[in-house]
Amino acid sequence: MKGKSISNRRWFLAAAFLIGMLVLTQFAFGEDGEETQYFGALSLITPFIAIVLSFITKQVVLSLAAAVFAGATIINGGNIFEGFLRTCDTYFVGTVADSWNASLMLFILAVGGMIAVMSRMGGMQAMAVAMAKKAQGTKNVLIMTWILGLIIFFEDIANSLIVGPTMRPVADEAKVSREKLSYVIDSTAGPVTDMAPISSWVAHEIGMITLAFTSISMEAANVYGIFLQTIPYRFYNIFAIAMVIIVVLMQRDYGPMYKAEKRARLTGKLYADNAKPMMSKELDAMNVAEGAPLRIYNAAIPILVFIFVTVAALWYTGGGMDAGFTLEGIATAFGNTDAASSILYSVIFTSILCIIMAVAQKIMTLREAIDVWLGGCKELLFTITILMLAWSTGSVMSELGTGAYISGLVGTAIPALLLPALLFVIACVMAFSTGTSYGTSGIMIPIAFPIAVGMSGGEVGSLAIVTIAAVTCGAVFGDHCSPISDTTIMSSMGSAADLMDHVKTQIPYAMTVAVVAILGFILAAAGLSPLIILPLGIVALAVIVRLIGKSTKLEDLEKEGSESV
């Protein structure tokens, strides 16, 4: 009853806030609806509504839609009726009708279908089972789990729902706590997928970079190339992956994770007495079709084909036929490539291949395979919705001049040295509160990018690249730490861990990584190469684990036999 009361107050507050913002817009217009002043501070209402409503309601879709509506109302002279109509036809329909946007949205849907068919064929499970059989001993089990998390790089939820159920029986036998297993899975799923050049997140990533250019009314350059440039600066993602293997190899833990591992090793209790291990019917979507043989090539062939066709398509759409198949020609082609079309070609081709393989092996009938593919597409509908709304928000803010206004307003108030680190922290807080990386980057990038470009004298230089990386990293931090994030929930489900126990034991590690990443962003903004920052950061994490971590080796834990478990 108390929870329901809090929820009602939250929605009342959200409604009052939105109405207040709409009323506020009316003061900037005369009785005839004509603008009486330049948009100026009014241009901040759209991002303000998106951010504040996200915190109040925890509903990013609602928040972004309300932000677009408010912005459209301002653009149309404060006319709420016109604002509603333009929200629907100009921004929503206009966004979907754009060929670039449509290609990216179709790619995301098709990736969901492709992964669903691959999973039903049992190829990824076969790969995971083969690796699990070679894992013996606590350390080796966790190392194998980590490696599997890196291999299944193209979709974070698929990663959690395949690696978790596959490695869980082996981890249970080795007396690995469910908290530790879910940590390893969660800290590879999101961070790896976010950086993979070919994944379900690529379309979102390059879409957000395009949105960044739109926010300052600048024509986008080679967005796929810019995406690749940001990868070395994604310090949080890289350090989170490194932190896992450091903890595993050193066999040292700290905080609640140490207590969980100590409990599991000494008593065999894989989760706390009051824990509620998460299991869901969602896991069935990743189960192998009944009677399907587990064959590794049912995953290896589609993955290799997917990669090969993507690279070939990137070369072809960039004018590779004219540039030639030389190093210089390939570089030229990749600099002019149509990334949206390329990845769409690849995923459709690979989807067809997966369906043919499934039918040829009699794992599924043609009708069943198509139904599975369509079912997989539906799983990523939320992603499509977020992306469409983020693009619409960016278009509205571009017309309002939000980016230029913020850039001029901030000016030199924030030192360029601290900008990426500060934006990383803000993105962390927002993503943790809302539970979505997509929504966070969709709100933050149009705000952050113009500031970075303004500080660089209007040039899209290294500061802008580092800023994009910082915002996306902050989004990933919240996404894989927040108890309301789908990645966190799926990691708990895949490992059958208690959700809040997983969150509680993972956060100290995530916070440690975040602090080191903040230092990395400051050094990068100062001009230091990531080739220097990355090794320094990994060494720093190893030193921290060595100094504050306690050994979880069985012989060391047994020495503390007098302590209460």
Coordinates of C-alpha atoms in Angstrom, one line a residue:
M1 CA 0.0 0.0 0.0
K2 CA 2.9 2.3 0.8
G3 CA 4.6 1.6 -2.5
K4 CA 1.4 2.4 -4.4
S5 CA 1.1 5.7 -2.5
I6 CA 4.6 6.6 -3.4
S7 CA 3.9 5.7 -7.1
N8 CA 0.8 7.8 -7.1
R9 CA 2.7 10.8 -5.7
R10 CA 5.4 10.4 -8.3
W11 CA 2.9 10.4 -11.2
F12 CA 1.1 13.4 -9.7
L13 CA 4.4 15.2 -9.4
A14 CA 5.3 14.3 -13.0
A15 CA 2.0 15.6 -14.3
A16 CA 2.3 18.8 -12.3
F17 CA 5.8 19.4 -13.6
L18 CA 4.8 18.8 -17.3
I19 CA 1.8 21.1 -17.0
G20 CA 4.0 23.7 -15.3
M21 CA 6.5 23.6 -18.2
L22 CA 3.8 24.0 -20.8
V23 CA 2.3 26.9 -19.0
L24 CA 5.8 28.5 -18.7
T25 CA 6.1 28.4 -22.5
Q26 CA 3.1 30.6 -22.9
F27 CA 4.8 33.5 -21.3
A28 CA 7.2 33.8 -24.2
F29 CA 4.5 34.4 -26.7
G30 CA 2.0 37.2 -27.3
E31 CA -1.7 36.8 -27.5
D32 CA -1.6 36.1 -31.2
G33 CA 0.9 33.3 -30.7
E34 CA 3.8 35.4 -32.2
E35 CA 7.2 34.9 -30.6
T36 CA 8.1 37.9 -28.4
Q37 CA 11.7 36.8 -27.8
Y38 CA 14.3 34.5 -29.2
F39 CA 14.0 30.9 -28.0
G40 CA 17.0 31.4 -25.8
A41 CA 16.4 29.8 -22.4
L42 CA 13.2 28.3 -23.7
S43 CA 15.4 25.9 -25.8
L44 CA 16.4 24.3 -22.5
I45 CA 12.9 23.2 -21.7
T46 CA 13.0 20.2 -24.0
P47 CA 16.2 18.6 -22.4
F48 CA 15.0 19.7 -18.9
I49 CA 11.7 17.9 -19.3
A50 CA 13.5 14.8 -20.7
I51 CA 15.9 14.6 -17.7
V52 CA 13.6 15.6 -14.9
L53 CA 10.7 13.4 -16.0
S54 CA 13.1 10.5 -16.4
F55 CA 14.1 10.8 -12.7
I56 CA 10.6 11.3 -11.5
T57 CA 8.8 8.6 -13.5
K58 CA 11.6 6.2 -14.3
Q59 CA 9.9 6.0 -17.7
V60 CA 12.3 7.1 -20.5
V61 CA 9.8 6.6 -23.3
L62 CA 7.2 8.9 -21.7
S63 CA 9.9 11.4 -20.8
L64 CA 11.3 11.7 -24.3
A65 CA 7.9 11.8 -25.9
A66 CA 6.9 14.6 -23.5
A67 CA 10.1 16.5 -24.3
V68 CA 9.4 16.3 -28.0
F69 CA 5.8 17.6 -27.5
A70 CA 7.0 20.5 -25.4
G71 CA 9.7 21.4 -27.9
A72 CA 7.2 21.2 -30.8
T73 CA 4.8 23.4 -28.9
I74 CA 7.5 26.1 -28.4
I75 CA 8.5 26.0 -32.1
N76 CA 4.8 26.5 -33.0
G77 CA 4.3 29.6 -31.0
G78 CA 3.0 28.0 -27.9
N79 CA 0.1 26.4 -29.7
I80 CA -0.5 23.1 -27.9
F81 CA -2.7 21.7 -30.6
E82 CA -0.2 22.5 -33.3
G83 CA 2.5 21.1 -31.1
F84 CA 0.7 17.8 -30.8
L85 CA 0.2 17.5 -34.5
R86 CA 3.8 18.4 -35.4
T87 CA 5.0 15.9 -32.8
C88 CA 3.2 13.2 -34.6
D89 CA 3.7 14.0 -38.3
T90 CA 6.9 16.1 -38.4
Y91 CA 9.0 14.5 -35.8
F92 CA 7.8 11.0 -35.2
V93 CA 6.8 10.2 -38.8
G94 CA 9.6 12.3 -40.2
T95 CA 12.2 10.4 -38.2
V96 CA 10.9 7.0 -39.3
A97 CA 10.6 8.1 -42.9
D98 CA 14.3 9.0 -43.1
S99 CA 16.1 6.3 -45.1
W100 CA 19.2 6.3 -42.8
N101 CA 17.0 6.0 -39.7
A102 CA 14.8 3.4 -41.2
S103 CA 17.9 1.3 -42.2
L104 CA 19.2 1.4 -38.6
M105 CA 15.8 0.5 -37.1
L106 CA 15.3 -2.4 -39.5
F107 CA 18.8 -3.6 -38.7
I108 CA 18.0 -3.7 -34.9
L109 CA 14.8 -5.6 -35.5
A110 CA 16.6 -8.1 -37.8
V111 CA 19.4 -8.6 -35.3
G112 CA 16.8 -9.7 -32.8
G113 CA 15.4 -12.2 -35.3
M114 CA 18.8 -13.5 -36.3
I115 CA 19.9 -14.1 -32.7
A116 CA 16.6 -15.9 -31.9
V117 CA 17.0 -18.3 -34.8
M118 CA 20.7 -18.9 -33.9
S119 CA 19.7 -19.6 -30.3
R120 CA 17.0 -22.1 -31.3
M121 CA 19.4 -24.0 -33.5
G122 CA 21.6 -24.5 -30.4
G123 CA 24.9 -23.4 -31.9
M124 CA 25.8 -20.9 -29.2
Q125 CA 24.7 -23.3 -26.5
A126 CA 27.0 -25.9 -28.1
M127 CA 29.9 -23.5 -28.1
A128 CA 29.3 -22.6 -24.4
V129 CA 28.9 -26.3 -23.3
A130 CA 32.1 -27.3 -25.1
M131 CA 34.0 -24.6 -23.2
A132 CA 32.3 -25.3 -19.9
K133 CA 33.4 -28.9 -20.1
K134 CA 37.0 -27.7 -20.0
A135 CA 36.5 -25.6 -16.9
Q136 CA 37.6 -27.3 -13.7
G137 CA 38.2 -25.4 -10.5
T138 CA 36.8 -22.1 -9.3
K139 CA 39.2 -19.9 -11.1
N140 CA 39.0 -21.8 -14.4
V141 CA 35.2 -21.7 -14.3
L142 CA 35.1 -18.0 -13.9
I143 CA 37.8 -17.5 -16.6
M144 CA 35.7 -19.6 -19.0
T145 CA 32.6 -17.6 -18.1
W146 CA 34.5 -14.4 -18.8
I147 CA 35.8 -15.7 -22.2
L148 CA 32.3 -16.8 -23.2
G149 CA 31.1 -13.3 -22.3
L150 CA 33.6 -11.8 -24.8
I151 CA 32.8 -14.3 -27.5
I152 CA 29.0 -13.6 -27.5
F153 CA 29.6 -10.0 -28.2
F154 CA 26.8 -9.1 -30.5
E155 CA 23.8 -8.8 -28.1
D156 CA 23.9 -8.2 -24.3
I157 CA 20.7 -10.0 -23.4
A158 CA 21.5 -13.0 -25.5
N159 CA 24.9 -13.0 -23.7
S160 CA 23.3 -13.1 -20.3
L161 CA 20.7 -15.7 -21.2
I162 CA 23.2 -18.1 -22.9
V163 CA 26.3 -17.7 -20.7
G164 CA 24.4 -17.8 -17.4
P165 CA 22.3 -21.0 -17.8
T166 CA 25.3 -22.8 -19.5
M167 CA 27.9 -22.0 -16.9
R168 CA 25.6 -22.1 -13.8
P169 CA 25.8 -25.9 -13.2
V170 CA 29.5 -25.9 -13.6
A171 CA 29.9 -22.9 -11.3
D172 CA 27.6 -24.5 -8.7
E173 CA 29.8 -27.6 -8.7
A174 CA 32.8 -25.4 -8.1
K175 CA 31.1 -23.6 -5.3
V176 CA 31.0 -20.2 -7.0
S177 CA 28.5 -17.9 -5.4
R178 CA 25.6 -16.8 -7.6
E179 CA 26.5 -13.2 -6.9
K180 CA 30.0 -13.7 -8.4
L181 CA 28.7 -15.6 -11.4
S182 CA 26.1 -12.8 -12.1
Y183 CA 28.8 -10.2 -11.7
V184 CA 31.1 -11.8 -14.3
I185 CA 28.2 -12.1 -16.7
D186 CA 26.9 -8.6 -16.2
S187 CA 30.3 -7.0 -16.4
T188 CA 31.0 -8.5 -19.8
A189 CA 27.6 -8.4 -21.5
G190 CA 26.9 -4.6 -21.7
P191 CA 30.5 -3.3 -21.8
V192 CA 31.5 -5.7 -24.6
T193 CA 28.4 -5.2 -26.8
D194 CA 28.7 -1.5 -26.4
M195 CA 32.1 -1.5 -28.0
A196 CA 31.8 -4.3 -30.6
P197 CA 32.1 -2.9 -34.1
I198 CA 29.4 -5.4 -35.1
S199 CA 26.6 -5.8 -32.6
S200 CA 23.0 -5.0 -31.9
W201 CA 24.2 -1.7 -30.3
V202 CA 26.1 -0.5 -33.4
A203 CA 23.0 1.0 -35.0
H204 CA 22.2 2.8 -31.8
E205 CA 25.7 4.0 -31.4
I206 CA 26.1 5.5 -34.9
G207 CA 22.5 6.8 -34.6
M208 CA 23.5 8.7 -31.5
I209 CA 26.6 10.1 -33.2
T210 CA 24.5 11.2 -36.1
L211 CA 22.1 12.8 -33.6
A212 CA 25.1 14.6 -32.1
F213 CA 25.9 16.3 -35.4
T214 CA 22.2 17.1 -35.9
S215 CA 22.1 18.8 -32.5
I216 CA 24.5 21.5 -33.8
S217 CA 23.1 21.6 -37.3
M218 CA 26.3 20.2 -38.8
E219 CA 26.3 17.6 -41.5
A220 CA 27.5 14.2 -40.2
A221 CA 30.9 13.0 -41.4
N222 CA 31.8 9.3 -41.5
V223 CA 29.9 8.3 -38.3
Y224 CA 31.0 4.7 -38.4
G225 CA 34.6 6.0 -38.4
I226 CA 33.9 8.3 -35.5
F227 CA 32.3 5.4 -33.6
L228 CA 35.6 3.4 -34.1
Q229 CA 37.6 6.3 -32.9
T230 CA 35.7 6.4 -29.6
I231 CA 36.4 2.8 -28.8
P232 CA 39.9 3.3 -27.3
Y233 CA 38.4 6.1 -25.0
R234 CA 35.7 3.9 -23.6
F235 CA 37.6 3.6 -20.4
Y236 CA 34.8 2.4 -18.1
N237 CA 33.8 -0.4 -20.5
I238 CA 37.4 -1.6 -20.9
F239 CA 38.3 -1.3 -17.2
A240 CA 35.1 -3.1 -16.2
I241 CA 36.1 -6.1 -18.4
A242 CA 39.6 -5.9 -17.1
M243 CA 38.4 -5.7 -13.5
V244 CA 36.6 -9.1 -13.9
I245 CA 39.7 -11.0 -15.0
I246 CA 41.9 -9.2 -12.4
V247 CA 39.6 -10.3 -9.6
V248 CA 39.4 -13.8 -10.9
L249 CA 43.1 -14.3 -11.5
M250 CA 44.1 -12.8 -8.2
Q251 CA 41.3 -14.7 -6.4
R252 CA 40.6 -11.7 -4.2
D253 CA 37.4 -10.0 -3.4
Y254 CA 36.1 -7.1 -1.2
G255 CA 32.9 -5.7 0.2
P256 CA 29.7 -7.8 0.1
M257 CA 31.2 -10.0 -2.7
Y258 CA 33.9 -11.3 -0.3
K259 CA 31.2 -12.4 2.2
A260 CA 29.2 -14.1 -0.6
E261 CA 32.3 -16.0 -1.9
K262 CA 33.3 -17.0 1.6
R263 CA 29.8 -18.3 2.3
A264 CA 29.7 -20.3 -0.9
R265 CA 33.2 -21.8 -0.4
L266 CA 32.9 -22.8 3.2
T267 CA 29.2 -23.8 3.5
G268 CA 28.3 -24.6 -0.1
K269 CA 25.4 -22.1 0.1
L270 CA 25.4 -20.5 -3.4
Y271 CA 23.1 -17.7 -2.3
A272 CA 22.0 -16.1 1.0
D273 CA 19.3 -17.7 3.1
N274 CA 16.8 -14.9 2.4
A275 CA 17.6 -14.6 -1.3
K276 CA 15.1 -15.0 -4.1
P277 CA 16.9 -16.4 -7.1
M278 CA 15.5 -14.9 -10.3
M279 CA 14.1 -17.3 -12.9
S280 CA 11.8 -16.4 -15.7
K281 CA 10.0 -17.6 -18.7
E282 CA 12.2 -15.2 -20.6
L283 CA 14.9 -17.9 -20.4
D284 CA 12.8 -20.1 -22.6
A285 CA 13.3 -17.8 -25.5
M286 CA 16.9 -18.7 -25.6
N287 CA 16.4 -22.5 -25.1
V288 CA 17.3 -24.9 -27.9
A289 CA 14.5 -26.3 -30.1
E290 CA 13.3 -29.6 -28.8
G291 CA 15.4 -32.4 -30.2
A292 CA 17.9 -30.1 -31.8
P293 CA 21.5 -31.4 -31.9
L294 CA 24.1 -29.2 -30.3
R295 CA 26.5 -28.3 -33.1
I296 CA 29.1 -25.6 -32.7
Y297 CA 29.0 -24.7 -36.4
N298 CA 25.4 -23.6 -36.1
A299 CA 26.8 -20.6 -34.3
A300 CA 30.3 -20.3 -35.8
I301 CA 29.2 -20.2 -39.4
P302 CA 26.5 -17.4 -39.0
I303 CA 28.9 -15.3 -36.8
L304 CA 31.7 -15.6 -39.3
V305 CA 29.4 -14.9 -42.2
F306 CA 27.9 -11.9 -40.4
I307 CA 31.4 -10.4 -39.8
F308 CA 32.6 -11.1 -43.3
V309 CA 29.5 -9.8 -45.1
T310 CA 29.5 -6.7 -42.9
V311 CA 33.1 -5.9 -43.7
A312 CA 32.5 -6.6 -47.4
A313 CA 29.4 -4.4 -47.4
L314 CA 31.2 -1.6 -45.7
W315 CA 33.9 -1.8 -48.4
Y316 CA 31.4 -2.0 -51.2
T317 CA 29.1 0.9 -50.1
G318 CA 32.1 3.1 -49.6
G319 CA 33.0 2.8 -53.3
G320 CA 35.4 -0.1 -52.9
M321 CA 34.9 -1.3 -56.5
D322 CA 36.4 2.0 -57.7
A323 CA 38.9 2.4 -54.9
G324 CA 40.4 -1.0 -55.3
F325 CA 41.3 -3.8 -52.9
T326 CA 44.5 -2.2 -51.6
L327 CA 45.2 -0.9 -48.1
E328 CA 44.7 2.7 -49.4
G329 CA 41.6 1.7 -51.3
I330 CA 40.1 -0.1 -48.3
A331 CA 40.9 2.9 -46.1
T332 CA 39.3 5.2 -48.6
A333 CA 36.2 3.0 -48.9
F334 CA 35.7 2.7 -45.2
G335 CA 36.0 6.5 -44.9
N336 CA 33.0 6.9 -47.3
T337 CA 31.0 3.9 -46.4
D338 CA 27.2 3.8 -45.8
A339 CA 27.3 2.0 -42.4
A340 CA 23.5 1.8 -42.0
S341 CA 22.9 0.1 -45.3
S342 CA 26.0 -2.1 -44.9
I343 CA 25.0 -3.6 -41.6
L344 CA 21.4 -4.0 -42.8
Y345 CA 22.6 -6.0 -45.8
S346 CA 24.7 -8.2 -43.5
V347 CA 22.0 -9.0 -40.9
I348 CA 19.4 -9.8 -43.6
F349 CA 21.8 -12.1 -45.5
T350 CA 22.8 -13.8 -42.3
S351 CA 19.2 -14.2 -41.1
I352 CA 18.3 -15.9 -44.3
L353 CA 21.4 -18.2 -43.9
C354 CA 20.3 -19.1 -40.3
I355 CA 16.8 -20.0 -41.5
I356 CA 18.1 -22.1 -44.3
M357 CA 20.5 -23.9 -41.9
A358 CA 17.7 -24.6 -39.4
V359 CA 15.3 -25.9 -42.1
A360 CA 18.0 -28.0 -43.8
Q361 CA 18.9 -29.7 -40.6
K362 CA 15.2 -30.3 -39.8
I363 CA 15.6 -28.4 -36.5
M364 CA 12.6 -26.3 -37.4
T365 CA 10.2 -26.1 -40.3
L366 CA 10.3 -23.0 -42.5
R367 CA 7.2 -21.6 -40.8
E368 CA 8.6 -22.2 -37.3
A369 CA 11.9 -20.6 -38.3
I370 CA 10.1 -17.5 -39.6
D371 CA 7.9 -17.3 -36.5
V372 CA 11.0 -17.5 -34.3
W373 CA 12.7 -14.8 -36.3
L374 CA 9.7 -12.5 -36.0
G375 CA 9.5 -13.3 -32.3
G376 CA 13.1 -12.2 -31.9
C377 CA 12.4 -9.0 -33.8
K378 CA 9.6 -8.1 -31.3
E379 CA 12.1 -8.5 -28.4
L380 CA 13.9 -5.3 -29.6
L381 CA 10.8 -3.2 -30.2
F382 CA 11.6 -1.2 -27.0
T383 CA 15.1 -0.4 -28.4
I384 CA 13.5 0.9 -31.6
T385 CA 11.1 3.1 -29.7
I386 CA 13.8 4.7 -27.6
L387 CA 15.9 5.3 -30.7
M388 CA 13.1 6.9 -32.6
L389 CA 12.2 9.2 -29.7
A390 CA 15.8 10.1 -29.2
W391 CA 16.2 11.1 -32.8
S392 CA 12.9 13.2 -32.6
T393 CA 14.2 14.9 -29.5
G394 CA 17.5 15.7 -31.2
S395 CA 15.6 17.2 -34.2
V396 CA 13.5 19.4 -31.9
M397 CA 16.5 20.7 -30.0
S398 CA 18.3 21.4 -33.3
E399 CA 15.4 23.6 -34.4
L400 CA 15.3 25.3 -31.0
G401 CA 19.0 25.9 -31.1
T402 CA 19.5 24.2 -27.7
G403 CA 23.0 23.0 -28.5
A404 CA 24.3 26.4 -29.6
Y405 CA 22.6 28.1 -26.6
I406 CA 24.1 25.7 -24.1
S407 CA 27.5 26.0 -25.7
G408 CA 27.3 29.8 -25.4
L409 CA 25.9 29.7 -21.9
V410 CA 28.5 27.3 -20.5
G411 CA 31.3 29.0 -22.3
T412 CA 34.4 28.6 -20.1
A413 CA 32.4 27.9 -17.0
I414 CA 33.5 24.2 -17.1
P415 CA 37.2 23.6 -17.9
A416 CA 37.6 21.5 -21.0
L417 CA 39.9 19.2 -18.8
L418 CA 36.9 18.2 -16.6
L419 CA 34.1 18.1 -19.2
P420 CA 34.2 14.4 -20.2
A421 CA 34.6 13.3 -16.6
L422 CA 31.7 15.5 -15.4
L423 CA 29.4 14.3 -18.2
F424 CA 30.4 10.7 -17.4
V425 CA 29.2 11.2 -13.8
I426 CA 26.0 12.8 -14.9
A427 CA 25.3 10.0 -17.4
C428 CA 26.1 7.4 -14.6
V429 CA 23.5 8.9 -12.3
M430 CA 20.9 9.3 -15.0
A431 CA 21.3 5.7 -16.3
F432 CA 21.3 4.3 -12.8
S433 CA 18.1 6.1 -12.0
T434 CA 16.3 5.3 -15.3
G435 CA 17.8 1.8 -15.9
T436 CA 18.5 2.5 -19.6
S437 CA 21.6 3.2 -21.5
Y438 CA 19.8 4.0 -24.7
G439 CA 17.6 6.6 -23.2
T440 CA 20.5 8.2 -21.3
S441 CA 22.7 8.6 -24.4
G442 CA 19.7 9.8 -26.3
I443 CA 19.1 12.6 -23.8
M444 CA 22.7 13.4 -23.0
I445 CA 24.6 13.3 -26.3
P446 CA 22.7 16.3 -27.9
I447 CA 23.5 18.3 -24.8
A448 CA 27.2 17.2 -24.4
F449 CA 28.4 17.2 -27.9
P450 CA 27.7 20.9 -28.7
I451 CA 29.5 21.9 -25.5
A452 CA 32.6 19.9 -26.5
V453 CA 32.6 21.2 -30.1
G454 CA 32.1 24.8 -28.8
M455 CA 35.1 24.4 -26.5
S456 CA 37.1 23.1 -29.4
G457 CA 36.4 26.2 -31.5
G458 CA 33.7 24.6 -33.6
E459 CA 35.9 21.7 -34.6
V460 CA 35.0 18.0 -34.0
G461 CA 38.3 17.2 -32.4
S462 CA 39.6 14.8 -29.8
L463 CA 37.6 16.5 -27.0
A464 CA 34.3 15.7 -28.8
I465 CA 35.4 12.1 -29.4
V466 CA 36.3 11.7 -25.7
T467 CA 33.0 13.3 -24.7
I468 CA 30.9 10.9 -26.8
A469 CA 32.9 8.0 -25.2
A470 CA 32.4 9.4 -21.7
V471 CA 28.6 9.8 -22.1
T472 CA 28.2 6.3 -23.6
C473 CA 30.3 4.8 -20.8
G474 CA 28.3 6.5 -18.1
A475 CA 25.2 5.1 -19.8
V476 CA 26.7 1.6 -19.6
F477 CA 27.6 2.0 -16.0
G478 CA 24.0 2.7 -15.0
D479 CA 22.6 0.1 -17.4
H480 CA 24.6 -2.8 -15.9
C481 CA 24.3 -1.6 -12.2
S482 CA 20.8 -0.3 -11.9
P483 CA 18.2 -2.8 -10.4
I484 CA 15.6 -1.6 -12.9
S485 CA 17.9 -2.2 -16.0
D486 CA 17.0 -5.1 -18.3
T487 CA 20.7 -6.1 -18.5
T488 CA 21.0 -6.3 -14.7
I489 CA 17.7 -8.2 -14.5
M490 CA 18.7 -10.6 -17.3
S491 CA 22.1 -11.3 -15.7
S492 CA 20.4 -12.1 -12.5
M493 CA 18.0 -14.4 -14.3
G494 CA 20.7 -16.1 -16.3
S495 CA 22.7 -16.9 -13.2
A496 CA 19.6 -17.5 -11.0
A497 CA 20.8 -14.9 -8.5
D498 CA 18.9 -12.6 -6.2
L499 CA 18.5 -9.3 -8.1
M500 CA 19.3 -7.0 -5.1
D501 CA 22.1 -9.3 -3.9
H502 CA 23.6 -9.1 -7.4
V503 CA 23.3 -5.3 -7.4
K504 CA 24.7 -4.9 -3.9
T505 CA 27.8 -7.1 -4.5
Q506 CA 28.5 -5.6 -8.0
I507 CA 28.3 -1.9 -7.2
P508 CA 31.6 -1.7 -5.1
Y509 CA 33.5 -3.1 -8.1
A510 CA 31.6 -0.8 -10.6
M511 CA 32.3 2.2 -8.4
T512 CA 36.0 1.3 -8.3
V513 CA 36.1 1.1 -12.0
A514 CA 34.2 4.3 -12.4
V515 CA 36.7 6.2 -10.3
V516 CA 39.6 5.0 -12.4
A517 CA 37.7 5.8 -15.5
I518 CA 37.1 9.3 -14.4
L519 CA 40.8 9.8 -14.0
G520 CA 41.2 8.3 -17.5
F521 CA 38.8 10.8 -19.0
I522 CA 40.6 13.7 -17.3
L523 CA 44.0 12.5 -18.7
A524 CA 42.4 12.0 -22.2
A525 CA 41.0 15.5 -22.1
A526 CA 44.5 16.7 -21.3
G527 CA 45.7 15.1 -24.5
L528 CA 47.2 11.8 -23.2
S529 CA 47.0 8.9 -25.5
P530 CA 44.7 6.0 -24.6
L531 CA 47.6 3.7 -25.3
I532 CA 49.2 5.1 -22.1
I533 CA 45.9 5.6 -20.1
L534 CA 44.6 2.0 -20.5
P535 CA 47.7 0.2 -19.2
L536 CA 47.9 2.7 -16.3
G537 CA 44.3 2.1 -15.4
I538 CA 44.5 -1.7 -15.5
V539 CA 47.6 -1.6 -13.3
A540 CA 45.8 0.8 -10.9
L541 CA 42.8 -1.7 -10.7
A542 CA 45.2 -4.5 -9.9
V543 CA 46.9 -2.6 -7.2
I544 CA 43.5 -1.6 -5.6
V545 CA 42.3 -5.3 -5.7
R546 CA 45.6 -6.4 -4.1
L547 CA 45.5 -3.8 -1.4
I548 CA 41.8 -3.9 -0.3
G549 CA 40.8 -7.4 -1.5
K550 CA 40.9 -10.5 0.6
S551 CA 41.9 -13.9 -0.6
T552 CA 39.0 -16.3 -1.5
K553 CA 41.2 -19.3 -1.9
L554 CA 39.7 -22.2 0.1
E555 CA 42.9 -22.7 2.2
D556 CA 43.0 -19.0 3.2
L557 CA 39.3 -19.0 4.1
E558 CA 39.6 -22.1 6.2
K559 CA 42.2 -20.2 8.3
E560 CA 39.4 -17.9 9.4
G561 CA 37.4 -20.9 10.7
S562 CA 36.8 -19.1 14.0
E563 CA 34.9 -16.3 12.2
S564 CA 31.2 -16.5 11.7
V565 CA 30.2 -17.4 8.1

